[in-house]
mmCIF file of C-alpha atoms in Angstrom:
data_model
loop_
_atom_site.group_PDB
_atom_site.id
_atom_site.type_symbol
_atom_site.label_atom_id
_atom_site.label_comp_id
_atom_site.label_asym_id
_atom_site.label_seq_id
_atom_site.Cartn_x
_atom_site.Cartn_y
_atom_site.Cartn_z
ATOM 1 C CA MET A 1 24.529 10.962 2.501
ATOM 2 C CA LYS A 2 26.259 11.832 -0.533
ATOM 3 C CA ASP A 3 24.537 12.823 -3.655
ATOM 4 C CA ILE A 4 23.928 9.987 -6.176
ATOM 5 C CA ASP A 5 22.761 9.797 -9.932
ATOM 6 C CA ILE A 6 18.952 10.141 -9.951
ATOM 7 C CA HIS A 7 18.663 7.051 -11.899
ATOM 8 C CA GLN A 8 20.283 5.197 -9.135
ATOM 9 C CA ALA A 9 18.237 6.866 -6.410
ATOM 10 C CA PRO A 10 15.811 4.720 -4.476
ATOM 11 C CA ILE A 11 12.113 4.610 -4.630
ATOM 12 C CA GLY A 12 10.460 5.537 -1.311
ATOM 13 C CA VAL A 13 7.565 3.475 -0.155
ATOM 14 C CA PHE A 14 5.576 3.918 2.998
ATOM 15 C CA ASP A 15 2.533 2.501 4.926
ATOM 16 C CA SER A 16 1.097 2.364 8.485
ATOM 17 C CA GLY A 17 2.728 -1.097 9.043
ATOM 18 C CA VAL A 18 3.490 -4.257 7.209
ATOM 19 C CA GLY A 19 0.656 -3.831 4.569
ATOM 20 C CA GLY A 20 2.708 -1.895 2.161
ATOM 21 C CA LEU A 21 5.049 -4.821 1.768
ATOM 22 C CA THR A 22 2.575 -6.190 -0.473
ATOM 23 C CA VAL A 23 3.245 -3.161 -2.754
ATOM 24 C CA VAL A 24 6.976 -3.686 -2.319
ATOM 25 C CA ARG A 25 6.664 -7.282 -3.391
ATOM 26 C CA GLU A 26 5.062 -6.183 -6.669
ATOM 27 C CA ILE A 27 7.482 -3.457 -7.281
ATOM 28 C CA MET A 28 10.363 -6.017 -6.890
ATOM 29 C CA ARG A 29 8.557 -8.275 -9.344
ATOM 30 C CA GLN A 30 7.715 -5.628 -11.914
ATOM 31 C CA ILE A 31 10.914 -3.529 -11.844
ATOM 32 C CA PRO A 32 13.595 -5.413 -9.927
ATOM 33 C CA GLN A 33 16.399 -3.078 -10.972
ATOM 34 C CA GLU A 34 14.822 -0.392 -8.671
ATOM 35 C CA ARG A 35 16.076 0.099 -4.969
ATOM 36 C CA ILE A 36 13.493 0.599 -2.264
ATOM 37 C CA VAL A 37 13.478 2.452 0.968
ATOM 38 C CA TYR A 38 10.438 1.256 2.860
ATOM 39 C CA PHE A 39 9.160 2.917 6.075
ATOM 40 C CA GLY A 40 6.392 1.187 8.256
ATOM 41 C CA ASP A 41 4.730 3.262 10.969
ATOM 42 C CA THR A 42 4.428 0.334 13.184
ATOM 43 C CA ALA A 43 4.264 2.574 16.400
ATOM 44 C CA ARG A 44 0.902 4.224 15.077
ATOM 45 C CA VAL A 45 -0.707 1.428 13.089
ATOM 46 C CA PRO A 46 -3.542 1.267 12.247
ATOM 47 C CA TYR A 47 -4.169 4.656 10.444
ATOM 48 C CA GLY A 48 -7.754 3.693 9.660
ATOM 49 C CA ASN A 49 -9.167 5.038 13.014
ATOM 50 C CA LYS A 50 -7.171 8.123 13.050
ATOM 51 C CA SER A 51 -8.294 11.685 12.086
ATOM 52 C CA LYS A 52 -7.697 13.114 8.659
ATOM 53 C CA ASP A 53 -5.583 15.790 10.223
ATOM 54 C CA ASN A 54 -3.126 13.208 12.063
ATOM 55 C CA ILE A 55 -2.893 11.147 8.793
ATOM 56 C CA ILE A 56 -1.788 14.163 6.968
ATOM 57 C CA ARG A 57 0.708 14.872 9.867
ATOM 58 C CA TYR A 58 2.075 11.370 10.018
ATOM 59 C CA SER A 59 2.489 11.318 6.102
ATOM 60 C CA ARG A 60 4.442 14.667 6.124
ATOM 61 C CA GLN A 61 6.706 13.374 8.754
ATOM 62 C CA ILE A 62 7.453 10.204 6.860
ATOM 63 C CA ILE A 63 8.043 12.036 3.601
ATOM 64 C CA ARG A 64 10.412 14.312 5.381
ATOM 65 C CA PHE A 65 12.262 11.187 6.518
ATOM 66 C CA LEU A 66 12.125 9.616 3.136
ATOM 67 C CA ARG A 67 13.706 12.798 1.437
ATOM 68 C CA THR A 68 16.842 12.233 3.818
ATOM 69 C CA GLN A 69 17.267 9.010 2.095
ATOM 70 C CA LYS A 70 17.547 10.728 -1.229
ATOM 71 C CA VAL A 71 14.491 9.008 -2.770
ATOM 72 C CA LYS A 72 13.743 9.909 -6.449
ATOM 73 C CA ALA A 73 9.857 9.177 -6.173
ATOM 74 C CA ILE A 74 7.348 8.183 -3.335
ATOM 75 C CA VAL A 75 4.656 5.512 -3.331
ATOM 76 C CA VAL A 76 2.014 6.107 -0.652
ATOM 77 C CA ALA A 77 1.378 2.195 -0.062
ATOM 78 C CA CYS A 78 -1.477 2.950 2.263
ATOM 79 C CA ASN A 79 -5.059 3.373 0.983
ATOM 80 C CA THR A 80 -5.916 5.558 3.983
ATOM 81 C CA ALA A 81 -3.020 7.951 3.584
ATOM 82 C CA SER A 82 -3.701 7.933 -0.247
ATOM 83 C CA ALA A 83 -7.462 8.789 0.389
ATOM 84 C CA CYS A 84 -6.863 11.337 3.167
ATOM 85 C CA ALA A 85 -3.264 12.904 2.669
ATOM 86 C CA LEU A 86 -2.128 12.371 -0.967
ATOM 87 C CA GLU A 87 -3.990 15.454 -2.587
ATOM 88 C CA GLU A 88 -3.060 17.607 0.335
ATOM 89 C CA ILE A 89 0.610 16.940 0.188
ATOM 90 C CA ARG A 90 1.277 16.474 -3.606
ATOM 91 C CA PRO A 91 1.651 20.251 -4.182
ATOM 92 C CA GLU A 92 4.023 20.528 -1.506
ATOM 93 C CA LEU A 93 6.601 18.211 -3.160
ATOM 94 C CA ASP A 94 9.124 18.697 -5.981
ATOM 95 C CA LEU A 95 9.327 14.895 -6.887
ATOM 96 C CA PRO A 96 6.825 12.398 -8.104
ATOM 97 C CA ILE A 97 4.409 10.729 -5.681
ATOM 98 C CA ILE A 98 1.560 8.211 -6.346
ATOM 99 C CA GLY A 99 -1.015 6.352 -4.344
ATOM 100 C CA VAL A 100 -2.792 3.001 -4.510
ATOM 101 C CA ILE A 101 -6.379 4.025 -4.970
ATOM 102 C CA LYS A 102 -6.440 5.168 -8.614
ATOM 103 C CA PRO A 103 -4.805 2.191 -9.909
ATOM 104 C CA GLY A 104 -7.114 -0.236 -8.154
ATOM 105 C CA ALA A 105 -10.295 1.743 -9.205
ATOM 106 C CA LYS A 106 -9.184 1.545 -12.799
ATOM 107 C CA VAL A 107 -8.778 -2.072 -12.907
ATOM 108 C CA ALA A 108 -11.915 -2.849 -10.966
ATOM 109 C CA ALA A 109 -14.015 -0.623 -13.522
ATOM 110 C CA ASN A 110 -12.412 -2.523 -16.286
ATOM 111 C CA THR A 111 -13.207 -5.861 -14.640
ATOM 112 C CA THR A 112 -16.833 -5.760 -13.438
ATOM 113 C CA ARG A 113 -19.339 -7.573 -15.430
ATOM 114 C CA ASN A 114 -22.570 -6.702 -13.808
ATOM 115 C CA GLY A 115 -21.681 -3.162 -12.835
ATOM 116 C CA ARG A 116 -21.443 -3.831 -9.079
ATOM 117 C CA ILE A 117 -18.192 -3.177 -7.295
ATOM 118 C CA GLY A 118 -17.322 -3.675 -3.738
ATOM 119 C CA VAL A 119 -14.773 -1.987 -1.686
ATOM 120 C CA ILE A 120 -13.308 -3.228 1.562
ATOM 121 C CA GLY A 121 -10.956 -0.948 3.644
ATOM 122 C CA THR A 122 -10.479 1.051 6.795
ATOM 123 C CA GLU A 123 -13.110 3.187 7.975
ATOM 124 C CA SER A 124 -11.222 6.472 6.802
ATOM 125 C CA THR A 125 -10.695 4.928 3.226
ATOM 126 C CA VAL A 126 -14.361 3.879 2.898
ATOM 127 C CA LYS A 127 -15.727 7.076 4.332
ATOM 128 C CA SER A 128 -13.487 9.174 1.950
ATOM 129 C CA GLN A 129 -15.387 7.730 -0.999
ATOM 130 C CA MET A 130 -12.283 8.023 -3.022
ATOM 131 C CA TYR A 131 -12.681 4.561 -4.851
ATOM 132 C CA THR A 132 -16.337 5.661 -5.692
ATOM 133 C CA ASP A 133 -15.198 8.909 -7.031
ATOM 134 C CA PHE A 134 -12.546 7.474 -9.229
ATOM 135 C CA ILE A 135 -14.624 4.699 -10.437
ATOM 136 C CA HIS A 136 -17.507 7.000 -11.456
ATOM 137 C CA ASP A 137 -15.027 9.240 -13.177
ATOM 138 C CA LEU A 138 -14.470 6.091 -15.491
ATOM 139 C CA ASN A 139 -18.111 5.094 -15.527
ATOM 140 C CA PRO A 140 -20.813 6.820 -13.584
ATOM 141 C CA ASP A 141 -23.298 3.787 -13.939
ATOM 142 C CA ILE A 142 -21.252 1.351 -11.736
ATOM 143 C CA GLN A 143 -22.626 0.969 -8.449
ATOM 144 C CA VAL A 144 -20.015 0.933 -5.702
ATOM 145 C CA ILE A 145 -20.672 -0.646 -2.244
ATOM 146 C CA GLY A 146 -18.147 0.078 0.601
ATOM 147 C CA LYS A 147 -17.611 -1.736 3.884
ATOM 148 C CA ALA A 148 -15.161 -0.980 6.524
ATOM 149 C CA CYS A 149 -13.282 -3.947 7.954
ATOM 150 C CA PRO A 150 -11.298 -2.389 10.826
ATOM 151 C CA LEU A 151 -10.166 -5.713 12.527
ATOM 152 C CA PHE A 152 -8.446 -7.048 9.344
ATOM 153 C CA VAL A 153 -5.247 -4.634 9.952
ATOM 154 C CA PRO A 154 -4.611 -5.813 13.403
ATOM 155 C CA LEU A 155 -5.364 -9.489 12.433
ATOM 156 C CA VAL A 156 -2.561 -9.197 9.680
ATOM 157 C CA GLU A 157 -0.218 -7.336 11.965
ATOM 158 C CA GLU A 158 -0.443 -10.425 14.293
ATOM 159 C CA GLY A 159 0.176 -12.910 11.570
ATOM 160 C CA TRP A 160 -3.177 -14.464 11.997
ATOM 161 C CA LEU A 161 -3.679 -14.904 8.237
ATOM 162 C CA LYS A 162 -5.462 -18.167 7.987
ATOM 163 C CA ASP A 163 -6.619 -18.476 11.644
ATOM 164 C CA PRO A 164 -10.167 -19.563 12.402
ATOM 165 C CA VAL A 165 -10.759 -16.203 14.161
ATOM 166 C CA THR A 166 -9.938 -14.375 10.978
ATOM 167 C CA GLU A 167 -12.314 -16.642 8.932
ATOM 168 C CA GLU A 168 -15.307 -15.797 11.327
ATOM 169 C CA VAL A 169 -14.406 -11.947 11.243
ATOM 170 C CA ALA A 170 -14.188 -12.137 7.351
ATOM 171 C CA GLY A 171 -17.500 -13.957 7.155
ATOM 172 C CA ARG A 172 -19.232 -11.438 9.213
ATOM 173 C CA TYR A 173 -17.715 -8.448 7.478
ATOM 174 C CA LEU A 174 -18.369 -9.662 3.967
ATOM 175 C CA GLU A 175 -22.023 -11.077 4.541
ATOM 176 C CA ASP A 176 -23.310 -7.520 3.144
ATOM 177 C CA MET A 177 -21.069 -8.001 0.073
ATOM 178 C CA LYS A 178 -22.469 -11.214 -0.715
ATOM 179 C CA HIS A 179 -25.971 -9.964 -0.388
ATOM 180 C CA ALA A 180 -25.090 -6.967 -2.681
ATOM 181 C CA ASP A 181 -24.251 -9.350 -5.598
ATOM 182 C CA VAL A 182 -20.945 -7.673 -6.419
ATOM 183 C CA ASP A 183 -18.865 -9.381 -9.033
ATOM 184 C CA THR A 184 -15.643 -7.523 -8.319
ATOM 185 C CA LEU A 185 -14.148 -6.778 -4.941
ATOM 186 C CA ILE A 186 -11.383 -4.229 -4.290
ATOM 187 C CA LEU A 187 -8.857 -5.070 -1.602
ATOM 188 C CA GLY A 188 -8.806 -1.580 -0.433
ATOM 189 C CA CYS A 189 -6.077 -1.773 2.107
ATOM 190 C CA THR A 190 -2.579 -2.955 1.391
ATOM 191 C CA HIS A 191 -2.795 -5.265 4.464
ATOM 192 C CA TYR A 192 -5.713 -7.132 2.788
ATOM 193 C CA PRO A 193 -3.950 -9.027 0.066
ATOM 194 C CA LEU A 194 -2.363 -11.018 2.668
ATOM 195 C CA LEU A 195 -5.890 -12.377 3.613
ATOM 196 C CA ARG A 196 -6.663 -12.954 -0.122
ATOM 197 C CA SER A 197 -7.224 -16.652 0.388
ATOM 198 C CA THR A 198 -9.569 -16.111 3.333
ATOM 199 C CA VAL A 199 -11.575 -13.410 1.536
ATOM 200 C CA GLY A 200 -11.801 -15.311 -1.689
ATOM 201 C CA LYS A 201 -13.072 -18.360 0.227
ATOM 202 C CA VAL A 202 -15.784 -16.320 1.888
ATOM 203 C CA MET A 203 -16.909 -14.464 -1.246
ATOM 204 C CA GLY A 204 -16.780 -17.478 -3.704
ATOM 205 C CA GLY A 205 -14.983 -18.149 -6.909
ATOM 206 C CA ARG A 206 -17.231 -15.995 -9.231
ATOM 207 C CA VAL A 207 -16.112 -12.670 -7.486
ATOM 208 C CA THR A 208 -12.836 -11.281 -8.835
ATOM 209 C CA LEU A 209 -10.659 -9.863 -6.137
ATOM 210 C CA VAL A 210 -8.602 -6.842 -7.226
ATOM 211 C CA ASN A 211 -5.253 -6.154 -5.536
ATOM 212 C CA PRO A 212 -4.198 -2.628 -6.240
ATOM 213 C CA ALA A 213 -0.531 -3.375 -5.439
ATOM 214 C CA TYR A 214 -0.022 -5.039 -8.793
ATOM 215 C CA GLU A 215 -1.512 -2.020 -10.777
ATOM 216 C CA THR A 216 0.329 0.596 -8.563
ATOM 217 C CA ALA A 217 3.751 -1.305 -9.445
ATOM 218 C CA LEU A 218 2.803 -0.771 -13.123
ATOM 219 C CA GLU A 219 1.907 2.623 -12.687
ATOM 220 C CA LEU A 220 5.251 3.506 -10.856
ATOM 221 C CA LYS A 221 6.971 1.716 -13.757
ATOM 222 C CA GLU A 222 5.443 3.924 -16.299
ATOM 223 C CA LEU A 223 5.895 6.956 -14.202
ATOM 224 C CA LEU A 224 9.707 6.407 -13.750
ATOM 225 C CA ARG A 225 9.877 5.873 -17.648
ATOM 226 C CA ARG A 226 7.831 9.152 -18.195
ATOM 227 C CA GLU A 227 10.049 11.221 -15.968
ATOM 228 C CA GLY A 228 13.215 9.925 -17.305
ATOM 229 C CA ILE A 229 14.335 8.542 -13.777
ATOM 230 C CA ALA A 230 14.223 4.806 -14.262
ATOM 231 C CA ALA A 231 17.204 2.774 -12.864
ATOM 232 C CA VAL A 232 19.708 1.485 -15.414
ATOM 233 C CA GLY A 233 19.385 -2.227 -15.852
ATOM 234 C CA THR A 234 16.492 -4.425 -17.167
ATOM 235 C CA SER A 235 17.254 -7.855 -15.703
ATOM 236 C CA GLY A 236 18.132 -9.963 -12.703
ATOM 237 C CA SER A 237 16.445 -10.093 -9.364
ATOM 238 C CA ALA A 238 16.331 -6.766 -7.213
ATOM 239 C CA GLU A 239 18.790 -8.063 -4.868
ATOM 240 C CA GLU A 240 21.294 -9.108 -7.766
ATOM 241 C CA VAL A 241 20.998 -5.707 -9.567
ATOM 242 C CA TRP A 242 20.878 -3.569 -6.474
ATOM 243 C CA PRO A 243 21.907 -5.247 -3.166
ATOM 244 C CA GLU A 244 20.622 -2.404 -1.006
ATOM 245 C CA HIS A 245 17.028 -2.232 -0.184
ATOM 246 C CA ARG A 246 16.603 -0.282 3.304
ATOM 247 C CA PHE A 247 13.708 -0.963 5.598
ATOM 248 C CA PHE A 248 12.739 1.406 8.553
ATOM 249 C CA VAL A 249 10.004 1.175 11.170
ATOM 250 C CA SER A 250 8.995 3.349 14.071
ATOM 251 C CA ASP A 251 8.611 0.294 16.600
ATOM 252 C CA LEU A 252 8.767 -3.516 16.688
ATOM 253 C CA ALA A 253 11.654 -3.879 14.278
ATOM 254 C CA ASP A 254 12.252 -7.582 14.982
ATOM 255 C CA LYS A 255 8.487 -8.514 14.501
ATOM 256 C CA PHE A 256 8.551 -6.417 11.277
ATOM 257 C CA LYS A 257 11.636 -8.360 9.992
ATOM 258 C CA ASP A 258 10.171 -11.685 10.669
ATOM 259 C CA PHE A 259 6.927 -10.769 8.723
ATOM 260 C CA ALA A 260 8.884 -9.019 5.839
ATOM 261 C CA ASN A 261 10.980 -12.239 5.414
ATOM 262 C CA SER A 262 7.884 -14.462 5.281
ATOM 263 C CA ILE A 263 6.400 -12.586 2.127
ATOM 264 C CA LEU A 264 9.379 -11.091 0.330
ATOM 265 C CA ALA A 265 11.579 -12.893 -2.179
ATOM 266 C CA CYS A 266 14.733 -11.398 -0.853
ATOM 267 C CA GLU A 267 16.159 -11.727 2.731
ATOM 268 C CA ILE A 268 15.874 -8.654 4.935
ATOM 269 C CA SER A 269 18.767 -8.904 7.351
ATOM 270 C CA GLN A 270 18.398 -5.465 9.065
ATOM 271 C CA ILE A 271 15.450 -3.270 10.141
ATOM 272 C CA ARG A 272 16.215 0.117 11.559
ATOM 273 C CA GLN A 273 13.992 1.773 14.164
ATOM 274 C CA ILE A 274 13.643 5.579 13.896
ATOM 275 C CA PRO A 275 12.058 8.272 16.051
ATOM 276 C CA ILE A 276 9.633 9.294 13.306
ATOM 277 C CA GLU A 277 8.042 12.174 15.646
ATOM 278 C CA ASN A 278 11.400 14.052 15.151
ATOM 279 C CA TYR A 279 10.738 14.489 11.579
#
């Protein structure tokens, strides 16, 4: 791949599967002039039940692949990888990289009224206590209640977003959150915003749901401005300004394409499957 102007270089985004597309969707909305190279690790999803060492290894492999695509910055659009791998791999890189946990923690801390915040996520994310640590850095008096919801990711990957089974699972998972009287709930996995209506129905209207994807897109926008590497151009949709978004997966490309086209504003015509273990 020939060298290109840094401003025209794409943003690398990765996740364990389709969940990171919620972050891509917000990036397209907030900074539509930027091109995106996305990798979904659909062969190894979910990450939430994997060891920290394996999550770090997966993240390094994916970043090595993204570097071959000449990306100018990387977004770890996976809460589990953000919690378990980001701080380990950040010193190894010579380009900007951000995760999704810190932006979500910040908005939740500023949103809560009663000082009780819930966090739902994968087992690894909840166990890491990263959301709690970031929230307590902002306000040590806030009580943070975590709950692992491991079945949510496979339900989303199957496309069962509003299925009765998903509602039943959500009701059982979120019972503790309702009893804990949280008034703010962080959707601490990038798959979970796709279940927002189901989670909101279970929790009730008085609980504010925090989607870290939106805040992550805003943080990325500021990062690109600060580093002086933002794309030229300020208007028009992503596909009008930069016609090339590229999407890669490690398995099940056709299934991924169908899902991507159901939630993204632009039509994705080609998904390439790559042997990520070779990186």
